[in-house]
Amino acid sequence: MFQTNQTTCALFSGSWVRDDTYPLYKYSDCPLIDAEFNCQMYGRPDSDYLKYRWQPHDCVLPRFNGLVFLSKMRGKHLMFVGDSLGRNQWESLICMISASAPKMQTRMSRGDPLSTFKFIDYGLSVCFYRAPYLVDIDMVGGSRILKLEDIHTHGNAWGNADVLLFNTGHWWSHKGSLQGGKYYKDIDRLVALEKGLRTWANWVDNNVDTTKTRVFFQSISPTHYDPSEWSTRATMAATKNCYGKTAPMTGTANPGTYPDQKRVVDEVIRKMHVPTYLLDITMLSELRKDGHPSIYSGDLSPAQRAKPDGSADCSHWWLPGLPDTWNELFYAALFH
């Protein structure tokens, strides 16, 4: 029996198990996958990485059913809001749903910041709204200035959604100084993250109608640029990133992954008035060092692929792949 109650089932604590019924769809059946996520199309030679399923320790994760998703979400508006990891997950969900009803009438419109995929027969819109920091950004003198106390420009686009799934994280950890509006120059990144998330939380608390809309927040997605995370024998001569990795790590991920960011997210969500479900995917994703596009990205030139140390993408995830598991967890939290 499956229950999402965390005291009964710790969804995000478990291990990766081999399952030859995976993946849930073929990349060739889902043409909307961006080139940067489509490592099979761009020459990844192995395929065992597709054959793993997330197994929580004390329950069975329900298998995703696209027709059930469509029927339960008929006439609804679902929106992913965040950075390119959110786009990664948005494309995954569309592929997963489409695999269950391949002949269904659909319509796609891509834009910036808003892209929308419509399942016309069910009146379901699945959208991605690009807002890497969630808060608003101004351009001043050619520089991007974060408006840490302002989210209204973005927030005006979110109000009609029935389900909102937010993510942020990677852009806050980029190297270099952050300009946080006229009040904060070269602000500490963790301080900026907390201020930005509190602005987001206030927007949710003041604008979300809980009788109509459900809110989810996805924890930070890990990168795999440091081999010492998965091998105590890592040396300077070894590959410096995820290139060539073909299997998940075994056991449990390092609980110290992104501890400061996780603490900030936990504290902000705990103080919110609107119930916000934390999809805590960081640790289970940390185990998938094999899951990144690496050099098999359509965004890389042949010269770049020949130098994996400097060009491998160990931030995003292949499709089909890990974001499908994020969506299975989302499906479980949404309907079970």
mmCIF file of N, CA and C in Angstrom, residues 26-117:
data_model
loop_
_atom_site.group_PDB
_atom_site.id
_atom_site.type_symbol
_atom_site.label_atom_id
_atom_site.label_comp_id
_atom_site.label_asym_id
_atom_site.label_seq_id
_atom_site.Cartn_x
_atom_site.Cartn_y
_atom_site.Cartn_z
ATOM 1 N N LYS A 26 10.368 6.482 -25.237
ATOM 2 C CA LYS A 26 11.570 6.536 -26.064
ATOM 3 C C LYS A 26 11.816 7.973 -26.511
ATOM 4 N N TYR A 27 13.077 8.345 -26.548
ATOM 5 C CA TYR A 27 13.392 9.714 -26.982
ATOM 6 C C TYR A 27 12.873 9.983 -28.385
ATOM 7 N N SER A 28 12.871 8.952 -29.232
ATOM 8 C CA SER A 28 12.439 9.121 -30.626
ATOM 9 C C SER A 28 10.933 9.371 -30.736
ATOM 10 N N ASP A 29 10.182 9.065 -29.668
ATOM 11 C CA ASP A 29 8.728 9.290 -29.670
ATOM 12 C C ASP A 29 8.357 10.633 -29.066
ATOM 13 N N CYS A 30 9.348 11.414 -28.663
ATOM 14 C CA CYS A 30 9.055 12.687 -28.003
ATOM 15 C C CYS A 30 9.940 13.780 -28.615
ATOM 16 N N PRO A 31 9.522 14.311 -29.755
ATOM 17 C CA PRO A 31 10.378 15.243 -30.494
ATOM 18 C C PRO A 31 10.612 16.591 -29.823
ATOM 19 N N LEU A 32 9.868 16.897 -28.755
ATOM 20 C CA LEU A 32 10.054 18.209 -28.127
ATOM 21 C C LEU A 32 11.299 18.262 -27.236
ATOM 22 N N ILE A 33 11.964 17.118 -26.961
ATOM 23 C CA ILE A 33 13.144 17.118 -26.094
ATOM 24 C C ILE A 33 14.212 18.028 -26.687
ATOM 25 N N ASP A 34 14.678 18.978 -25.897
ATOM 26 C CA ASP A 34 15.727 19.882 -26.358
ATOM 27 C C ASP A 34 17.017 19.119 -26.636
ATOM 28 N N ALA A 35 17.778 19.608 -27.590
ATOM 29 C CA ALA A 35 19.021 18.946 -27.985
ATOM 30 C C ALA A 35 19.976 18.775 -26.801
ATOM 31 N N GLU A 36 19.974 19.734 -25.870
ATOM 32 C CA GLU A 36 20.935 19.653 -24.762
ATOM 33 C C GLU A 36 20.614 18.531 -23.786
ATOM 34 N N PHE A 37 19.377 17.996 -23.812
ATOM 35 C CA PHE A 37 18.978 16.908 -22.915
ATOM 36 C C PHE A 37 18.947 15.548 -23.623
ATOM 37 N N ASN A 38 19.165 15.535 -24.932
ATOM 38 C CA ASN A 38 18.871 14.344 -25.736
ATOM 39 C C ASN A 38 20.144 13.562 -26.042
ATOM 40 N N CYS A 39 20.710 12.918 -25.016
ATOM 41 C CA CYS A 39 22.031 12.307 -25.187
ATOM 42 C C CYS A 39 21.987 11.061 -26.064
ATOM 43 N N GLN A 40 20.849 10.366 -26.139
ATOM 44 C CA GLN A 40 20.792 9.202 -27.027
ATOM 45 C C GLN A 40 20.874 9.625 -28.491
ATOM 46 N N MET A 41 20.181 10.694 -28.817
ATOM 47 C CA MET A 41 20.233 11.185 -30.199
ATOM 48 C C MET A 41 21.645 11.620 -30.574
ATOM 49 N N TYR A 42 22.397 12.109 -29.580
ATOM 50 C CA TYR A 42 23.715 12.659 -29.867
ATOM 51 C C TYR A 42 24.857 11.730 -29.456
ATOM 52 N N GLY A 43 24.571 10.410 -29.467
ATOM 53 C CA GLY A 43 25.662 9.457 -29.500
ATOM 54 C C GLY A 43 26.083 8.785 -28.216
ATOM 55 N N ARG A 44 25.319 8.917 -27.131
ATOM 56 C CA ARG A 44 25.738 8.192 -25.925
ATOM 57 C C ARG A 44 25.719 6.695 -26.231
ATOM 58 N N PRO A 45 26.827 5.997 -26.017
ATOM 59 C CA PRO A 45 26.916 4.604 -26.476
ATOM 60 C C PRO A 45 26.263 3.577 -25.565
ATOM 61 N N ASP A 46 26.129 3.852 -24.269
ATOM 62 C CA ASP A 46 25.567 2.870 -23.340
ATOM 63 C C ASP A 46 24.085 3.163 -23.108
ATOM 64 N N SER A 47 23.359 2.189 -22.526
ATOM 65 C CA SER A 47 21.923 2.386 -22.278
ATOM 66 C C SER A 47 21.451 1.855 -20.929
ATOM 67 N N ASP A 48 22.338 1.209 -20.157
ATOM 68 C CA ASP A 48 21.909 0.668 -18.864
ATOM 69 C C ASP A 48 21.414 1.753 -17.916
ATOM 70 N N TYR A 49 21.897 2.981 -18.085
ATOM 71 C CA TYR A 49 21.475 4.084 -17.207
ATOM 72 C C TYR A 49 19.981 4.371 -17.297
ATOM 73 N N LEU A 50 19.340 3.865 -18.354
ATOM 74 C CA LEU A 50 17.895 4.061 -18.527
ATOM 75 C C LEU A 50 17.074 3.073 -17.699
ATOM 76 N N LYS A 51 17.718 2.071 -17.129
ATOM 77 C CA LYS A 51 17.004 0.920 -16.559
ATOM 78 C C LYS A 51 16.957 0.935 -15.035
ATOM 79 N N TYR A 52 16.834 2.105 -14.457
ATOM 80 C CA TYR A 52 16.787 2.185 -12.997
ATOM 81 C C TYR A 52 15.508 2.869 -12.531
ATOM 82 N N ARG A 53 14.985 2.348 -11.425
ATOM 83 C CA ARG A 53 13.760 2.872 -10.805
ATOM 84 C C ARG A 53 14.063 3.245 -9.362
ATOM 85 N N TRP A 54 13.472 4.349 -8.901
ATOM 86 C CA TRP A 54 13.644 4.759 -7.514
ATOM 87 C C TRP A 54 12.739 3.924 -6.620
ATOM 88 N N GLN A 55 13.332 3.298 -5.596
ATOM 89 C CA GLN A 55 12.585 2.457 -4.659
ATOM 90 C C GLN A 55 12.685 3.034 -3.257
ATOM 91 N N PRO A 56 11.625 3.695 -2.751
ATOM 92 C CA PRO A 56 11.642 4.141 -1.355
ATOM 93 C C PRO A 56 11.808 2.944 -0.426
ATOM 94 N N HIS A 57 12.371 3.185 0.764
ATOM 95 C CA HIS A 57 12.688 2.088 1.674
ATOM 96 C C HIS A 57 11.458 1.339 2.168
ATOM 97 N N ASP A 58 10.342 2.039 2.399
ATOM 98 C CA ASP A 58 9.228 1.384 3.087
ATOM 99 C C ASP A 58 7.889 1.500 2.362
ATOM 100 N N CYS A 59 7.921 1.672 1.039
ATOM 101 C CA CYS A 59 6.677 1.656 0.254
ATOM 102 C C CYS A 59 7.050 1.519 -1.211
ATOM 103 N N VAL A 60 6.045 1.337 -2.038
ATOM 104 C CA VAL A 60 6.261 1.217 -3.482
ATOM 105 C C VAL A 60 5.735 2.484 -4.148
ATOM 106 N N LEU A 61 6.585 3.111 -4.915
ATOM 107 C CA LEU A 61 6.182 4.314 -5.637
ATOM 108 C C LEU A 61 5.223 3.923 -6.758
ATOM 109 N N PRO A 62 4.034 4.532 -6.828
ATOM 110 C CA PRO A 62 3.087 4.146 -7.880
ATOM 111 C C PRO A 62 3.651 4.473 -9.259
ATOM 112 N N ARG A 63 3.439 3.588 -10.195
ATOM 113 C CA ARG A 63 3.925 3.816 -11.551
ATOM 114 C C ARG A 63 3.107 4.919 -12.214
ATOM 115 N N PHE A 64 3.785 5.771 -12.932
ATOM 116 C CA PHE A 64 3.115 6.887 -13.590
ATOM 117 C C PHE A 64 2.146 6.363 -14.647
ATOM 118 N N ASN A 65 0.936 6.926 -14.650
ATOM 119 C CA ASN A 65 -0.081 6.575 -15.648
ATOM 120 C C ASN A 65 -0.565 7.872 -16.288
ATOM 121 N N GLY A 66 -0.191 8.085 -17.541
ATOM 122 C CA GLY A 66 -0.524 9.325 -18.219
ATOM 123 C C GLY A 66 -2.009 9.552 -18.382
ATOM 124 N N LEU A 67 -2.783 8.480 -18.618
ATOM 125 C CA LEU A 67 -4.229 8.646 -18.784
ATOM 126 C C LEU A 67 -4.896 9.037 -17.472
ATOM 127 N N VAL A 68 -4.411 8.479 -16.366
ATOM 128 C CA VAL A 68 -4.920 8.901 -15.055
ATOM 129 C C VAL A 68 -4.574 10.369 -14.818
ATOM 130 N N PHE A 69 -3.366 10.738 -15.142
ATOM 131 C CA PHE A 69 -2.955 12.145 -14.975
ATOM 132 C C PHE A 69 -3.874 13.064 -15.773
ATOM 133 N N LEU A 70 -4.132 12.708 -17.020
ATOM 134 C CA LEU A 70 -4.992 13.530 -17.875
ATOM 135 C C LEU A 70 -6.410 13.631 -17.323
ATOM 136 N N SER A 71 -6.949 12.511 -16.878
ATOM 137 C CA SER A 71 -8.334 12.530 -16.392
ATOM 138 C C SER A 71 -8.472 13.334 -15.107
ATOM 139 N N LYS A 72 -7.493 13.221 -14.225
ATOM 140 C CA LYS A 72 -7.555 13.964 -12.960
ATOM 141 C C LYS A 72 -7.248 15.451 -13.149
ATOM 142 N N MET A 73 -6.533 15.783 -14.207
ATOM 143 C CA MET A 73 -6.153 17.173 -14.450
ATOM 144 C C MET A 73 -6.957 17.803 -15.590
ATOM 145 N N ARG A 74 -8.061 17.199 -15.960
ATOM 146 C CA ARG A 74 -8.885 17.716 -17.052
ATOM 147 C C ARG A 74 -9.290 19.172 -16.773
ATOM 148 N N GLY A 75 -9.080 20.021 -17.768
ATOM 149 C CA GLY A 75 -9.472 21.413 -17.636
ATOM 150 C C GLY A 75 -8.570 22.248 -16.741
ATOM 151 N N LYS A 76 -7.417 21.700 -16.331
ATOM 152 C CA LYS A 76 -6.554 22.389 -15.374
ATOM 153 C C LYS A 76 -5.376 23.086 -16.075
ATOM 154 N N HIS A 77 -4.703 23.886 -15.283
ATOM 155 C CA HIS A 77 -3.547 24.658 -15.740
ATOM 156 C C HIS A 77 -2.395 24.370 -14.770
ATOM 157 N N LEU A 78 -1.405 23.626 -15.258
ATOM 158 C CA LEU A 78 -0.233 23.252 -14.460
ATOM 159 C C LEU A 78 0.963 24.062 -14.938
ATOM 160 N N MET A 79 1.692 24.653 -14.009
ATOM 161 C CA MET A 79 2.832 25.491 -14.395
ATOM 162 C C MET A 79 4.085 25.146 -13.603
ATOM 163 N N PHE A 80 5.174 24.876 -14.336
ATOM 164 C CA PHE A 80 6.511 24.796 -13.766
ATOM 165 C C PHE A 80 7.115 26.201 -13.818
ATOM 166 N N VAL A 81 7.716 26.621 -12.728
ATOM 167 C CA VAL A 81 8.326 27.949 -12.665
ATOM 168 C C VAL A 81 9.745 27.792 -12.140
ATOM 169 N N GLY A 82 10.734 28.313 -12.871
ATOM 170 C CA GLY A 82 12.094 28.229 -12.364
ATOM 171 C C GLY A 82 13.135 28.333 -13.453
ATOM 172 N N ASP A 83 14.221 27.550 -13.306
ATOM 173 C CA ASP A 83 15.365 27.632 -14.210
ATOM 174 C C ASP A 83 15.330 26.484 -15.212
ATOM 175 N N SER A 84 16.449 26.234 -15.867
ATOM 176 C CA SER A 84 16.486 25.208 -16.910
ATOM 177 C C SER A 84 16.269 23.807 -16.368
ATOM 178 N N LEU A 85 16.484 23.583 -15.058
ATOM 179 C CA LEU A 85 16.136 22.287 -14.476
ATOM 180 C C LEU A 85 14.622 22.107 -14.449
ATOM 181 N N GLY A 86 13.889 23.207 -14.246
ATOM 182 C CA GLY A 86 12.436 23.154 -14.355
ATOM 183 C C GLY A 86 11.993 22.842 -15.772
ATOM 184 N N ARG A 87 12.700 23.396 -16.762
ATOM 185 C CA ARG A 87 12.390 23.088 -18.168
ATOM 186 C C ARG A 87 12.694 21.624 -18.455
ATOM 187 N N ASN A 88 13.778 21.113 -17.908
ATOM 188 C CA ASN A 88 14.125 19.698 -17.991
ATOM 189 C C ASN A 88 12.950 18.833 -17.515
ATOM 190 N N GLN A 89 12.380 19.185 -16.364
ATOM 191 C CA GLN A 89 11.282 18.421 -15.782
ATOM 192 C C GLN A 89 9.982 18.624 -16.554
ATOM 193 N N TRP A 90 9.749 19.829 -17.040
ATOM 194 C CA TRP A 90 8.554 20.130 -17.841
ATOM 195 C C TRP A 90 8.515 19.259 -19.099
ATOM 196 N N GLU A 91 9.645 19.203 -19.813
ATOM 197 C CA GLU A 91 9.700 18.376 -21.019
ATOM 198 C C GLU A 91 9.495 16.904 -20.682
ATOM 199 N N SER A 92 10.076 16.463 -19.574
ATOM 200 C CA SER A 92 9.904 15.083 -19.134
ATOM 201 C C SER A 92 8.427 14.743 -18.927
ATOM 202 N N LEU A 93 7.708 15.602 -18.215
ATOM 203 C CA LEU A 93 6.300 15.309 -17.932
ATOM 204 C C LEU A 93 5.483 15.242 -19.212
ATOM 205 N N ILE A 94 5.734 16.125 -20.151
ATOM 206 C CA ILE A 94 5.006 16.096 -21.419
ATOM 207 C C ILE A 94 5.277 14.781 -22.150
ATOM 208 N N CYS A 95 6.530 14.347 -22.168
ATOM 209 C CA CYS A 95 6.875 13.063 -22.805
ATOM 210 C C CYS A 95 6.168 11.901 -22.113
ATOM 211 N N MET A 96 6.124 11.910 -20.790
ATOM 212 C CA MET A 96 5.501 10.829 -20.032
ATOM 213 C C MET A 96 4.006 10.751 -20.301
ATOM 214 N N ILE A 97 3.340 11.909 -20.309
ATOM 215 C CA ILE A 97 1.899 11.925 -20.596
ATOM 216 C C ILE A 97 1.642 11.487 -22.032
ATOM 217 N N SER A 98 2.414 12.025 -22.964
ATOM 218 C CA SER A 98 2.197 11.749 -24.390
ATOM 219 C C SER A 98 2.375 10.276 -24.723
ATOM 220 N N ALA A 99 3.256 9.595 -23.978
ATOM 221 C CA ALA A 99 3.485 8.175 -24.242
ATOM 222 C C ALA A 99 2.236 7.339 -23.988
ATOM 223 N N SER A 100 1.348 7.826 -23.107
ATOM 224 C CA SER A 100 0.119 7.086 -22.791
ATOM 225 C C SER A 100 -0.984 7.333 -23.815
ATOM 226 N N ALA A 101 -0.865 8.416 -24.574
ATOM 227 C CA ALA A 101 -1.912 8.761 -25.545
ATOM 228 C C ALA A 101 -1.251 9.410 -26.755
ATOM 229 N N PRO A 102 -0.511 8.615 -27.525
ATOM 230 C CA PRO A 102 0.322 9.194 -28.587
ATOM 231 C C PRO A 102 -0.455 9.849 -29.721
ATOM 232 N N LYS A 103 -1.724 9.513 -29.898
ATOM 233 C CA LYS A 103 -2.495 10.071 -31.015
ATOM 234 C C LYS A 103 -3.366 11.257 -30.594
ATOM 235 N N MET A 104 -3.187 11.711 -29.393
ATOM 236 C CA MET A 104 -3.990 12.801 -28.882
ATOM 237 C C MET A 104 -3.628 14.121 -29.574
ATOM 238 N N GLN A 105 -4.647 14.983 -29.731
ATOM 239 C CA GLN A 105 -4.419 16.291 -30.335
ATOM 240 C C GLN A 105 -3.729 17.211 -29.330
ATOM 241 N N THR A 106 -2.634 17.820 -29.745
ATOM 242 C CA THR A 106 -1.861 18.697 -28.865
ATOM 243 C C THR A 106 -1.468 19.967 -29.612
ATOM 244 N N ARG A 107 -1.043 20.949 -28.840
ATOM 245 C CA ARG A 107 -0.526 22.188 -29.440
ATOM 246 C C ARG A 107 0.594 22.738 -28.567
ATOM 247 N N MET A 108 1.667 23.173 -29.196
ATOM 248 C CA MET A 108 2.845 23.651 -28.482
ATOM 249 C C MET A 108 3.150 25.087 -28.887
ATOM 250 N N SER A 109 3.423 25.932 -27.904
ATOM 251 C CA SER A 109 3.918 27.282 -28.196
ATOM 252 C C SER A 109 5.097 27.558 -27.277
ATOM 253 N N ARG A 110 6.244 27.872 -27.871
ATOM 254 C CA ARG A 110 7.450 28.163 -27.108
ATOM 255 C C ARG A 110 7.695 29.664 -27.093
ATOM 256 N N GLY A 111 8.063 30.169 -25.934
ATOM 257 C CA GLY A 111 8.382 31.580 -25.805
ATOM 258 C C GLY A 111 9.306 31.802 -24.629
ATOM 259 N N ASP A 112 9.617 33.051 -24.372
ATOM 260 C CA ASP A 112 10.439 33.418 -23.229
ATOM 261 C C ASP A 112 9.824 34.672 -22.601
ATOM 262 N N PRO A 113 9.278 34.546 -21.386
ATOM 263 C CA PRO A 113 9.551 33.479 -20.410
ATOM 264 C C PRO A 113 8.577 32.301 -20.426
ATOM 265 N N LEU A 114 7.465 32.366 -21.209
ATOM 266 C CA LEU A 114 6.405 31.362 -21.068
ATOM 267 C C LEU A 114 6.326 30.444 -22.281
ATOM 268 N N SER A 115 6.356 29.124 -22.016
ATOM 269 C CA SER A 115 6.088 28.114 -23.041
ATOM 270 C C SER A 115 4.925 27.251 -22.560
ATOM 271 N N THR A 116 4.058 26.865 -23.497
ATOM 272 C CA THR A 116 2.839 26.133 -23.126
ATOM 273 C C THR A 116 2.625 24.941 -24.050
ATOM 274 N N PHE A 117 2.330 23.788 -23.443
ATOM 275 C CA PHE A 117 1.948 22.589 -24.186
ATOM 276 C C PHE A 117 0.517 22.244 -23.781
#
